[in-house]
Coordinates of C-alpha atoms and ligand atoms in Angstrom, one line a residue:
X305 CA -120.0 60.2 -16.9
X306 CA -122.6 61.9 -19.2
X307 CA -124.2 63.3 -16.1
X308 CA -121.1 64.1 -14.0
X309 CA -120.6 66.6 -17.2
X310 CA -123.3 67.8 -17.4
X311 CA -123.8 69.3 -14.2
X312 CA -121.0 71.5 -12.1
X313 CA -119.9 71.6 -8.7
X314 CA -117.4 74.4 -9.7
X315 CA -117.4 78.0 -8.2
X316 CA -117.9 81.0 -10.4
X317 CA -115.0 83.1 -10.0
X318 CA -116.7 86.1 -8.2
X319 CA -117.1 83.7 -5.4
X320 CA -113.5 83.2 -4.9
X321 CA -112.2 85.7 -2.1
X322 CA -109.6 88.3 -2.9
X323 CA -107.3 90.9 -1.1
X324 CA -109.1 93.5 -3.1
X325 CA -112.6 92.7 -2.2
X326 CA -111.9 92.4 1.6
X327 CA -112.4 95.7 4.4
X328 CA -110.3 94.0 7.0
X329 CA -107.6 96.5 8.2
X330 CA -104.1 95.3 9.0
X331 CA -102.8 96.3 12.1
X332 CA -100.3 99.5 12.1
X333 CA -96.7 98.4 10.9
X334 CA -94.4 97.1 13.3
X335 CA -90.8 95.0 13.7
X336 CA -90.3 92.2 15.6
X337 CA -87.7 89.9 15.8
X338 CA -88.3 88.0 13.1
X339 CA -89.6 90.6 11.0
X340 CA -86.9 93.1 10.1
X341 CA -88.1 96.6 8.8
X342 CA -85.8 98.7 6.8
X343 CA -87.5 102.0 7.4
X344 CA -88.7 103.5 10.2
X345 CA -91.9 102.4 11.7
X346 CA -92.8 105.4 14.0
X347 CA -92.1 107.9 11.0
X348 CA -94.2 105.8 8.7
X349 CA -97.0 104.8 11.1
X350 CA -97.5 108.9 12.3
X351 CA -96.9 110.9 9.2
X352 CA -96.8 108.1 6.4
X353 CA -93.8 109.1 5.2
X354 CA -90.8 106.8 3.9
X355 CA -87.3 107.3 5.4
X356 CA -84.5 104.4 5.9
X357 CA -84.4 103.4 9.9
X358 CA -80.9 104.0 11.1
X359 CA -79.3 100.4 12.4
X360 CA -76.6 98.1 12.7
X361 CA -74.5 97.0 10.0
X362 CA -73.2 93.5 10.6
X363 CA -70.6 91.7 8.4
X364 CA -71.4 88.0 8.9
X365 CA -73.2 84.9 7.4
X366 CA -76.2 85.8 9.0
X367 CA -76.7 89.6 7.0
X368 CA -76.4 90.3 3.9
X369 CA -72.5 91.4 3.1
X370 CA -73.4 95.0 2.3
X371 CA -70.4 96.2 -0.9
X372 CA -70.1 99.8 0.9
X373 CA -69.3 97.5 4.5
X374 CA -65.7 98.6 5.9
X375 CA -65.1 94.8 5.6
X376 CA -65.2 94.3 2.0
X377 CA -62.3 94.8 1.4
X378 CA -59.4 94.6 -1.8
X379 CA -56.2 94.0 -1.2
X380 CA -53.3 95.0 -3.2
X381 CA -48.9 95.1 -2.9
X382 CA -47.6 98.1 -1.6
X383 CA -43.6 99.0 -1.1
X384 CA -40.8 98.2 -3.2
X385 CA -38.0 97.0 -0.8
X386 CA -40.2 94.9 1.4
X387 CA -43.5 94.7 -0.1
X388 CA -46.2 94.1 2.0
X389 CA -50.3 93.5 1.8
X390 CA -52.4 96.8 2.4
X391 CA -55.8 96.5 2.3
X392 CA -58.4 99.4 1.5
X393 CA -62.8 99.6 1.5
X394 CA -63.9 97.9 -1.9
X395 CA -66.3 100.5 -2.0
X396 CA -64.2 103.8 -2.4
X397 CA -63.5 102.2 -6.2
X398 CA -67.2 101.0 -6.6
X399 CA -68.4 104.5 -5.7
X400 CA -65.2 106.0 -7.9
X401 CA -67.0 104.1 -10.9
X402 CA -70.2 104.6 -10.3
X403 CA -70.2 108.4 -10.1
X404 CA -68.2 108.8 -13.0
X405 CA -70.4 106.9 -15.0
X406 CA -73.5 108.7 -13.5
X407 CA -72.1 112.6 -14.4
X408 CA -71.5 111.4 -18.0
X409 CA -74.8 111.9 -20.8
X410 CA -74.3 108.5 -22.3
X411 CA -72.3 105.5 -21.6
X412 CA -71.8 102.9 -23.9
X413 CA -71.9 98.7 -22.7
X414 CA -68.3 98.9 -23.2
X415 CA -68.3 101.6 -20.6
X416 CA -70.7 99.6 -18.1
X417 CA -68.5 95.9 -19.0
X418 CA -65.2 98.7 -17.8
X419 CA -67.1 99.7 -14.7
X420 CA -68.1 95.8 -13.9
X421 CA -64.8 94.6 -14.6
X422 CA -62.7 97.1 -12.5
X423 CA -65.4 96.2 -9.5
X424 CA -64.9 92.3 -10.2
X425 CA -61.1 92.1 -11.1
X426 CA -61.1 88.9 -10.7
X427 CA -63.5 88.0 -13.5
X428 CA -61.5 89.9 -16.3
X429 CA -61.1 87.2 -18.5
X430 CA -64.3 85.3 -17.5
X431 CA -67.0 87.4 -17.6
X432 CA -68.7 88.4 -21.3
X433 CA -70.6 91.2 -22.3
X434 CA -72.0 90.3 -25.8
X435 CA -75.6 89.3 -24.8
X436 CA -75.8 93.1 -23.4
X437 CA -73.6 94.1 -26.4
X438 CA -76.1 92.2 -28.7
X439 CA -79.0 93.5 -27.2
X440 CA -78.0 97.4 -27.4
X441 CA -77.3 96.9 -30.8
X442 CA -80.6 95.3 -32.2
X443 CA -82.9 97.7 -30.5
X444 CA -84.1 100.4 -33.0
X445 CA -82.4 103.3 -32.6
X446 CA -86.1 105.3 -31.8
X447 CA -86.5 102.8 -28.9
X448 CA -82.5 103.1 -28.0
X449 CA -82.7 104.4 -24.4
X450 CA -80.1 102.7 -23.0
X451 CA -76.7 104.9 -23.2
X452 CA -78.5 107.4 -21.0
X453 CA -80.1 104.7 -18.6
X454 CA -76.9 103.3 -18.2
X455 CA -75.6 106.5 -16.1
X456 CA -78.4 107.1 -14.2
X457 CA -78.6 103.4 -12.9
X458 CA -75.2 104.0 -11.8
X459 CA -76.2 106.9 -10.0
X460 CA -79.0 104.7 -8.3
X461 CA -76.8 102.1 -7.5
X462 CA -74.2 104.7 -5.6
X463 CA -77.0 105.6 -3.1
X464 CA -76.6 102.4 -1.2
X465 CA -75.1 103.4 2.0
X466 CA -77.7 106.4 2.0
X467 CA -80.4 104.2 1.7
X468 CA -80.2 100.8 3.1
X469 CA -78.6 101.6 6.5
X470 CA -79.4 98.9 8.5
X471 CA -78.4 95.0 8.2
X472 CA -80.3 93.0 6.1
X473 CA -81.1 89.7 7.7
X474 CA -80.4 86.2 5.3
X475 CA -83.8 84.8 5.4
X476 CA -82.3 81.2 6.5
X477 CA -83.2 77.7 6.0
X478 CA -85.3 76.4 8.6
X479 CA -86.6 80.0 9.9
X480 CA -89.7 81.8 10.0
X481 CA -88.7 85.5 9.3
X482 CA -89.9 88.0 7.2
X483 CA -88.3 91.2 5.6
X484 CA -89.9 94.7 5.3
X485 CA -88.5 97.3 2.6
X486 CA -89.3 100.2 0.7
X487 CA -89.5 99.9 -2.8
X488 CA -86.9 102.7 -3.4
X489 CA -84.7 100.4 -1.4
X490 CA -85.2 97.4 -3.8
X491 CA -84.3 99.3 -6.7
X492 CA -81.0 100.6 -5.3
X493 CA -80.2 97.0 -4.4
X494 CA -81.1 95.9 -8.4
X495 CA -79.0 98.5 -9.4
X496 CA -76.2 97.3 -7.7
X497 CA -76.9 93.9 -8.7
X498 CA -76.6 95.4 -12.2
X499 CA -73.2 96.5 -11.7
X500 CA -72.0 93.2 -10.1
X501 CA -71.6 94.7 -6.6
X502 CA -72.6 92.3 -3.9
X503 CA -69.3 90.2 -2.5
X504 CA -68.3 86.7 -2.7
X505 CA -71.7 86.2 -4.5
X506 CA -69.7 85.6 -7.5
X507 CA -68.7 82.1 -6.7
X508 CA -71.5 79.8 -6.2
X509 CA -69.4 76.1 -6.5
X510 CA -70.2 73.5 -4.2
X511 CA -68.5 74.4 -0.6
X512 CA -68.5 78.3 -1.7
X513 CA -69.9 80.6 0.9
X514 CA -73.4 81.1 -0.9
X515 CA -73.6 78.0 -2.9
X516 CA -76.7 77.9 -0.9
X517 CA -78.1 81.1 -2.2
X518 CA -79.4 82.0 -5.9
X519 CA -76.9 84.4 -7.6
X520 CA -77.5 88.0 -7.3
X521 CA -75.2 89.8 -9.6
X522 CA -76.1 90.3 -13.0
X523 CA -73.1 88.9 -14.7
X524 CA -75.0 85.8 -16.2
X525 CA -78.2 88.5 -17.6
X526 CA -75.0 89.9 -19.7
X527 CA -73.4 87.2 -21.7
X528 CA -74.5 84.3 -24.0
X529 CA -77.0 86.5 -26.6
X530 CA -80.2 84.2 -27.3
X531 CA -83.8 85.8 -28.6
X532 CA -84.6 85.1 -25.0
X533 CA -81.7 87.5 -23.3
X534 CA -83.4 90.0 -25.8
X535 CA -86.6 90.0 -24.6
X536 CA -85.5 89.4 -21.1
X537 CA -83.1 92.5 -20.7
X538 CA -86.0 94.9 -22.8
X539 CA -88.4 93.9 -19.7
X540 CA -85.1 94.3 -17.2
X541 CA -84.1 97.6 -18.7
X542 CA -87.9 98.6 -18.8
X543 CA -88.0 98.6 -15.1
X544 CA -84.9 100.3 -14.1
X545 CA -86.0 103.1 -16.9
X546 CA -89.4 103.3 -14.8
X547 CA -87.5 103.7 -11.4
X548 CA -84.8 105.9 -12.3
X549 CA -87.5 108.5 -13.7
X550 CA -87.4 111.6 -11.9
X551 CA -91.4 111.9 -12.4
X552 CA -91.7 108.5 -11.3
X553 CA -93.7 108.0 -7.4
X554 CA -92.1 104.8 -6.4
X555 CA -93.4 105.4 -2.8
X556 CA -94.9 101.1 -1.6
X557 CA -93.8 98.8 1.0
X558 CA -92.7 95.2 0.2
X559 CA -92.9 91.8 2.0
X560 CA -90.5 89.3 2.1
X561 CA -91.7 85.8 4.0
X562 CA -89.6 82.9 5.3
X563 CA -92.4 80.5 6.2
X564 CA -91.4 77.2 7.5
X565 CA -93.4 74.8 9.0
X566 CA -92.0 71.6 11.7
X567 CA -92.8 68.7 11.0
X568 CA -95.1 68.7 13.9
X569 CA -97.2 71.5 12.2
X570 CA -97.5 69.1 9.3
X571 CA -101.0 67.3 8.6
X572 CA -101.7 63.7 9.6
X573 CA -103.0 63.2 5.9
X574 CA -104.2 59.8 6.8
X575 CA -107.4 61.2 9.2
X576 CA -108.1 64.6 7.8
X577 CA -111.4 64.6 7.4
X578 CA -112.2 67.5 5.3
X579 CA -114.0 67.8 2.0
X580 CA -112.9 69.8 -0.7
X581 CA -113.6 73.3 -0.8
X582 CA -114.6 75.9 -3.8
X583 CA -113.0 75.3 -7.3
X584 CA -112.8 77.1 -10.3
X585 CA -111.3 75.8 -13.2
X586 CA -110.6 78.2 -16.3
X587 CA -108.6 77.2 -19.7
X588 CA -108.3 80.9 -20.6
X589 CA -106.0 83.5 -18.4
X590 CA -103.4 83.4 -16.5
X591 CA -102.8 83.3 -12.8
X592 CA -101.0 86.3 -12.9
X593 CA -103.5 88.3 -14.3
X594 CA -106.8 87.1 -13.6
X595 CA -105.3 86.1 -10.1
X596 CA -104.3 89.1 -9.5
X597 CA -105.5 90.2 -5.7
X598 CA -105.2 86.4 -4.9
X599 CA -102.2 84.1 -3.5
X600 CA -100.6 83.8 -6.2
X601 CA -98.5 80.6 -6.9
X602 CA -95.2 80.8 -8.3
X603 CA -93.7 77.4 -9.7
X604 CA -90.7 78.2 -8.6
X605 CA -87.7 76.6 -8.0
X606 CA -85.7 76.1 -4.3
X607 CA -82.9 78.6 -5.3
X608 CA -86.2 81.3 -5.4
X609 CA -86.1 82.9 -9.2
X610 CA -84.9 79.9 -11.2
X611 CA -83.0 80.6 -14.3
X612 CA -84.2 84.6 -13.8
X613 CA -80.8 85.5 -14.7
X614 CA -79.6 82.8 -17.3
X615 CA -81.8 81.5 -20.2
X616 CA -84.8 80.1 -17.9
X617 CA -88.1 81.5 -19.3
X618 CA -91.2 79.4 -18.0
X619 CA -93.6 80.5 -15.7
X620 CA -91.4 81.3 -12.2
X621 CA -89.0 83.4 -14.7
X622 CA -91.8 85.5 -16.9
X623 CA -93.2 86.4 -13.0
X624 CA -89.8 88.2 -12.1
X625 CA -89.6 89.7 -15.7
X626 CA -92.7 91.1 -14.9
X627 CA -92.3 91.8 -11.2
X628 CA -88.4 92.7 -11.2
X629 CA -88.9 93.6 -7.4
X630 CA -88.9 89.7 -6.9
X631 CA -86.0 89.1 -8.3
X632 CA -84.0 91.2 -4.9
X633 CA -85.6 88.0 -2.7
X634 CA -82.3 85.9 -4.3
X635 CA -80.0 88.7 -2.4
X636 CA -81.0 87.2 1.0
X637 CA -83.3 84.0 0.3
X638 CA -81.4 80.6 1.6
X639 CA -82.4 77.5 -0.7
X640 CA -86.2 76.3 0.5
X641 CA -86.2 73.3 2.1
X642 CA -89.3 70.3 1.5
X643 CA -91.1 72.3 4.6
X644 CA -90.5 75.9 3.3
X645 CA -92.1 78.2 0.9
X646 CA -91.6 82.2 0.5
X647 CA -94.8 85.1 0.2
X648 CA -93.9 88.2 -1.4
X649 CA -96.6 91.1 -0.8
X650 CA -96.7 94.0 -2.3
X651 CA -95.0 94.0 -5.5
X652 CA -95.6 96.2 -8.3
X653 CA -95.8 95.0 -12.2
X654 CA -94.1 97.4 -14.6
X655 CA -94.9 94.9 -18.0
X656 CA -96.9 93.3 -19.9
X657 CA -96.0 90.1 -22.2
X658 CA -96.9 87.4 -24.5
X659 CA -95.4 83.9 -25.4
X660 CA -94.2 81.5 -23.4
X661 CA -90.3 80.0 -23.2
X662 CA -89.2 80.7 -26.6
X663 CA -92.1 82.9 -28.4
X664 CA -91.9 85.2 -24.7
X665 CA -91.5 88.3 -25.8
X666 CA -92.2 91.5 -24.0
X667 CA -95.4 93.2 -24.7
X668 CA -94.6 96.6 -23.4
X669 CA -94.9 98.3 -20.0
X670 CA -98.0 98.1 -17.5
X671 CA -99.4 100.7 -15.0
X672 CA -100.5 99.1 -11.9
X673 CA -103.1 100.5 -10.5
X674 CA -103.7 97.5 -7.7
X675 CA -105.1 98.4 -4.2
X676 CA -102.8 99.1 -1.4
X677 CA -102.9 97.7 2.1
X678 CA -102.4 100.0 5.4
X679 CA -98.8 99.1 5.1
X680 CA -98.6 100.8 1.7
X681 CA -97.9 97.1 -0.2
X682 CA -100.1 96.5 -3.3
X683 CA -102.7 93.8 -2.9
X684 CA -100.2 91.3 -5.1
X685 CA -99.7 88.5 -2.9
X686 CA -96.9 85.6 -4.6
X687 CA -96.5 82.5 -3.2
X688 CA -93.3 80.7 -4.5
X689 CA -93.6 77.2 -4.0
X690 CA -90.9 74.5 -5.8
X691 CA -92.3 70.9 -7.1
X692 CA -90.4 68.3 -7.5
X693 CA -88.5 68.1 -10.3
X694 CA -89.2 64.3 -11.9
X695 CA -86.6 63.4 -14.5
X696 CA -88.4 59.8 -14.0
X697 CA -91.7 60.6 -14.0
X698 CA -92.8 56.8 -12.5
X699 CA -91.0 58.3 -9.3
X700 CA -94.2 60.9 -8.7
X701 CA -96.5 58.0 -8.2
X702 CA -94.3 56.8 -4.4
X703 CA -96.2 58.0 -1.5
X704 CA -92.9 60.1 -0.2
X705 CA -93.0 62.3 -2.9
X706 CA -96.6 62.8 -2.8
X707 CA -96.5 63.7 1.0
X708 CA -93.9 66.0 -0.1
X709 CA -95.9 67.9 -2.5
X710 CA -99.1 67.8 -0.2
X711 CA -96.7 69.5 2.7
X712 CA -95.3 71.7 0.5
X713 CA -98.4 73.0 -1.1
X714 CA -100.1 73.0 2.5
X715 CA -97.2 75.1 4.3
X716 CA -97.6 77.9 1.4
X717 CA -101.7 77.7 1.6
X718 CA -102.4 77.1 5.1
X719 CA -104.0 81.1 6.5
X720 CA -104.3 82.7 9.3
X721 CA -107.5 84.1 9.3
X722 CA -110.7 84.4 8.0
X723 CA -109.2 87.8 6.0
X724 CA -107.0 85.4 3.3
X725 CA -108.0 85.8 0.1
X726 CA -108.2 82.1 -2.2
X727 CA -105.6 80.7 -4.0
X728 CA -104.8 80.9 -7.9
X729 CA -102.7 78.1 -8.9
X730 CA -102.7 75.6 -12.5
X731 CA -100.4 72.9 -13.5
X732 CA -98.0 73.5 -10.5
X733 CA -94.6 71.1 -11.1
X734 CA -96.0 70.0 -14.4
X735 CA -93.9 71.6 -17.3
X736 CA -89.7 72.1 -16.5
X737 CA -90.4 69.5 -13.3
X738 CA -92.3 66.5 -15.5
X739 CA -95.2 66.4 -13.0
X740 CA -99.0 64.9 -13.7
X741 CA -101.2 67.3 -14.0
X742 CA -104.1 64.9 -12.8
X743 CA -102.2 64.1 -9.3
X744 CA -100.7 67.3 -9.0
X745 CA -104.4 69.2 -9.3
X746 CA -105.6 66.7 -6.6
X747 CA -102.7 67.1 -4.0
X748 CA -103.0 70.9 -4.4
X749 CA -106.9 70.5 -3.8
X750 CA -105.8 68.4 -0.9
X751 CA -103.9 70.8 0.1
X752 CA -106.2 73.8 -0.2
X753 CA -109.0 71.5 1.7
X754 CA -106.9 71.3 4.8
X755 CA -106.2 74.8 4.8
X756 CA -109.5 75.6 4.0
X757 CA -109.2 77.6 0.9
X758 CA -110.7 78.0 -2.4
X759 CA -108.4 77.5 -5.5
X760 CA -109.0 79.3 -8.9
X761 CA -106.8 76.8 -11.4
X762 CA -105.7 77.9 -14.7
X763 CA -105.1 75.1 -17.1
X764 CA -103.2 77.5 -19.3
X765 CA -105.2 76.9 -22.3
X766 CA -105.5 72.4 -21.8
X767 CA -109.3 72.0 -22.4
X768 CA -108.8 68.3 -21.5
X769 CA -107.6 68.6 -17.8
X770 CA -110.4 70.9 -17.4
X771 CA -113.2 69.1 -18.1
X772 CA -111.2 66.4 -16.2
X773 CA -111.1 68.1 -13.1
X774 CA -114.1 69.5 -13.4
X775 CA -115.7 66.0 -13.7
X776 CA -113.9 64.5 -10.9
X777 CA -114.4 67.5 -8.8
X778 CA -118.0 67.0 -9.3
X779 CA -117.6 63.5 -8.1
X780 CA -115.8 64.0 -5.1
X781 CA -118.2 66.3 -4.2
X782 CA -121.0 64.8 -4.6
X783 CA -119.9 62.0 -3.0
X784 CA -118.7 63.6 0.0
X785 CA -114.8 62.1 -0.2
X786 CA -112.6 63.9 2.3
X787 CA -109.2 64.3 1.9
X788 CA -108.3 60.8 4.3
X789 CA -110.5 58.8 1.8
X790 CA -108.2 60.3 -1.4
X791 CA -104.9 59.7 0.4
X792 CA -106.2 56.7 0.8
X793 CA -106.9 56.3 -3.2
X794 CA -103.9 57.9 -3.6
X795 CA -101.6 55.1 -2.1
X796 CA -103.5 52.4 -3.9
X797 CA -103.1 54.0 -7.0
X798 CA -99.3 53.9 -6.2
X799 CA -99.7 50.2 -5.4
X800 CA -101.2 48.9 -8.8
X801 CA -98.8 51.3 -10.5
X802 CA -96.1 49.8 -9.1
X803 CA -97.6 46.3 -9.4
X804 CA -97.7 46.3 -13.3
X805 CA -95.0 48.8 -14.0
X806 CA -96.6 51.8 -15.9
X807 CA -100.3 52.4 -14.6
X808 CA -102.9 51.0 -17.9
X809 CA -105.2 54.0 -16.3
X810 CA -105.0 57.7 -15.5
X811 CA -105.1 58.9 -11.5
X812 CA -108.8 60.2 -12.3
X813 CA -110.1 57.1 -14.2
X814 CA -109.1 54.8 -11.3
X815 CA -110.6 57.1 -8.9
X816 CA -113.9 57.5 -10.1
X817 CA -113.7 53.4 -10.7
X818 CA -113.0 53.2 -7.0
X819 CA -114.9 56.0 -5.6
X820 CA -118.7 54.4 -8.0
X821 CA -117.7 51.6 -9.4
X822 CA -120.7 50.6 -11.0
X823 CA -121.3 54.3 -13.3
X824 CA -117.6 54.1 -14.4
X825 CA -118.4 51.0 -16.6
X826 CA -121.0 53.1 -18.2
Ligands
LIG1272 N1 -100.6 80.9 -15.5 C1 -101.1 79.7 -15.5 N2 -100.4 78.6 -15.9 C2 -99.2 78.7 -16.4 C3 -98.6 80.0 -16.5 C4 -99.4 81.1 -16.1 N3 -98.9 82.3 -16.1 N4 -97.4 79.9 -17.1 C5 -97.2 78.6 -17.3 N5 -98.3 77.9 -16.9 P1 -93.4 75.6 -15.4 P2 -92.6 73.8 -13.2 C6 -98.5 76.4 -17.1 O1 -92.8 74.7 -16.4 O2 -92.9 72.5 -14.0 C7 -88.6 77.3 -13.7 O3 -87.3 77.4 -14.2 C8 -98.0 75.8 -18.3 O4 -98.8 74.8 -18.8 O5 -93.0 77.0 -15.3 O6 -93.1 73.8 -11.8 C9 -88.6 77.4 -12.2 O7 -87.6 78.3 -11.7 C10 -96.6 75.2 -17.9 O8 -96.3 74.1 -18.7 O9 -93.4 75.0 -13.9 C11 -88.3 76.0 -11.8 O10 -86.9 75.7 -11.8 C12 -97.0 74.7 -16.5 O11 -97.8 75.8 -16.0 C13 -89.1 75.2 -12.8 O12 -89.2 76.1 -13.9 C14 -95.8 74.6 -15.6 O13 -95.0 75.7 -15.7 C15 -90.5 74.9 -12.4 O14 -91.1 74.1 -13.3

């Protein structure tokens, strides 16, 4: 072992490829049917200029169910003799609340709760406002911007119809399909997540129409004050204060991916024979920042943002804080499936932060000055990707589960060209979801051997798993394993853990037993 430390078959970082080091040139923009683009492409492409594309508006499951849609609809009595049911557009008292919230100077969170409310009836005596309440109310009064944000996210939010004016497609389970939109756009449809406008996104029980979707409306951001709901609304409120500013250029392109793979697309893990590719391992940074310009992985969870909107603060969460633009992919995002994963390009990051789960807090607000591509998208490239979740950790160590994770990994790191930049990634499935660090390293360097990628890992500060990996990376390098031989090793390790219960050894101790027997007893 003394010698397998002592010398490296890690990558220095510079060699690691990223989006910002690379001249390839996209292609001009363009729509297809799978990918949906909500401005116009001719405009764009000839005079780079941004202007929504004119479309169809559907009213189905397949779009998005837009709040200014003729469909959505309230319904109230009318006539006193014989009274009957007349309906009217939901959106002439959305728009009615909006604007008079927007022409006021301030508006107070009992205003905003008013405005909610008289948009969601329903949820009258349901709905809370004291984490917003709470939150208004703690913040210095120096740093108090938020009665005169309030009006002018209202006034964002009432743009809608001008803006978005073409169906947006539900990015469904078991499709391919990506979604093209302007930044501009994705703010207007925050802010009218902020005031609670989307329909029938409210109910998300078992048999509802979108209990397959993440929720959307803000509601949950609003009640049930924590320290957390502090520091998540200052980053929330940070971003809508940074689009809403007149001085502001929000003027980028953002991709939305649906990528899912058949099963036939799927690697025969048993006879792949590559080796594993470039690795560097780093205990200090973060994926995020360091990572920046590479696929970045998101631990995320199937419904895409997690607990973004409740109390959730681990790594998928403290991404959207930082990237709010993310947070839009729950409007039209189906649940992933085990062959699914989502890429988000082009996202900007407006803060900065420290902490983690309960000592997050918000660290103030960021200027990004990342590269664009052609298509006007900055050279952020997210990769959300959901583990497992183990509540018996034993059940990691069955072969299923582990082709699971190596399919899963593989669908969201397989390229298509030479262009992709390498992967930053760390203990993927290994905090809220109870994973192994050691197995879950090795199935994502599995993974990124088969697609034939390099992988920057970020231990997050454990010095033990990286001089673990680094060790064991060392020795299935030099020893020329490919990624049959560790499947292999993988399923006997399952075996003898199985056999006596809970495994006496770690993954990367029984490894490099079976892969030099003889140096292991050193
Ligand atoms: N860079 C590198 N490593 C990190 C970072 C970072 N920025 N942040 C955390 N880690 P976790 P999971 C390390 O628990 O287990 C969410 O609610 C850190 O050591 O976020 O896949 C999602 O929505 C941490 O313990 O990921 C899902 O529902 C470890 O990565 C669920 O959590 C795992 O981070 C996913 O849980």
């Amino acid at each position: 072992p003394e010698r397998e430390q002592d010398s490296s078959s890690c990558s220095q970082f510079s060699d690691l490829k990223k989006l910002t080091s690379q001249s390839s040139k996209l292609r001009s923009l363009t729509f297809s049917k799978i990918h949906t683009v909500l401005i116009d492409v001719p405009t764009f492409n000839k005079e780079g200029r941004i202007k929504p594309v004119e479309g169809n508006r559907f009213w189905g499951a397949d779009h998005v169910k837009m709040p200014f849609s003729q469909c959505n609809e309230i319904g109230k009595p009318s006539g006193i003799f014989k009274p009957t049911w007349t309906t009217r557009p939901k959106w002439e008292s959305i728009d009615k609340q909006l604007k008079s919230l927007a022409r006021m100077k301030q508006v107070s969170v009992k205003e905003v709760e008013e405005a909610i409310i008289k948009i969601n009836p329903k949820y009258k005596d349901k709905w809370t406002f004291d984490a917003l309440a709470s939150f208004v109310k703690c913040i210095p009064k120096e740093e108090n911007y938020f009665p005169v944000l309030f009006p002018k996210i209202a006034a964002l939010a009432v743009r809608l119809p001008e803006l978005v004016r073409k169906g947006i497609p539900m990015l469904k389970s078991g499709k391919t399909a990506a979604i093209t939109l302007s930044q501009v756009q994705i703010s207007c449809l925050l802010a009218n997540a902020f005031f609670c406008t989307f329909p029938h996104r409210n109910m998300l029980k078992p048999g509802s129409e979108y209990h397959s979707y993440p929720s959307i409306n803000f509601s949950s951001l609003f009640w049930k004050w924590s320290e957390r709901k502090k520091e998540k609304l200052r980053a929330i409120m940070h971003y809508f204060k940074v689009v809403t500013d007149k001085d502001n250029k929000l003027d980028g392109l953002v991709t939305f991916e649906r990528r899912c793979l058949e099963n036939t697309d799927m690697p025969d893990w048993k006879s792949s024979q590559e080796k594993l590719n470039k690795l560097h391992i780093r205990s200090d940074g973060s994926i995020e920042t360091e990572g920046a310009g590479m696929l970045q992985v998101d631990f995320a969870s199937s419904l895409i943002g997690g607990g973004i909107l409740g109390s959730g603060l681990v790594q998928e969460e403290i991404l959207f804080l930082l990237n709010p633009e993310l947070i839009v992919s729950r409007l039209f995002t189906e649940k992933l499936g085990d062959n699914e994963c989502l890429i988000i390009t082009g996202t900007q990051k407006f803060s900065m932060y420290s902490g983690f789960g309960d000592s997050f807090e918000w660290a103030g607000p960021y200027e990004d000055h990342l590269e664009r591509d052609e298509w006007c998208r900055r050279k952020r490239q997210i990769l959300a990707i959901d583990a497992l979740n183990f509540k018996d950790g034993k059940e990691q160590f069955k072969m299923d589960c582990i082709t699971r994770e190596l399919n899963k990994a593989y669908c969201g790191f397989f390229g298509r060209d030479d262009g992709d930049p390498d992967i930053a990634t760390g203990k993927w499935g290994c905090g809220a979801f109870h994973g192994d660090p050691q197995l879950k390293a090795l199935i994502q360097l599995m993974a990124a051997a088969k697609a034939k990628r390099g992988l920057a890992f970020f231990t997050f500060g454990d010095e033990d798993l990286q001089q673990d990996l680094e060790r064991i990376h060392h020795l299935l390098v030099s020893e020329g394993v490919t990624v049959e031989k560790l499947y292999r090793l993988l399923e006997k390790f399952c075996t003898t853990t199985r056999l006596h219960a809970v495994s006496q050894m770690s993954l990367f101790d029984f490894i490099r037993r079976e892969v030099r027997p003889s140096r292991s007893q050193l």
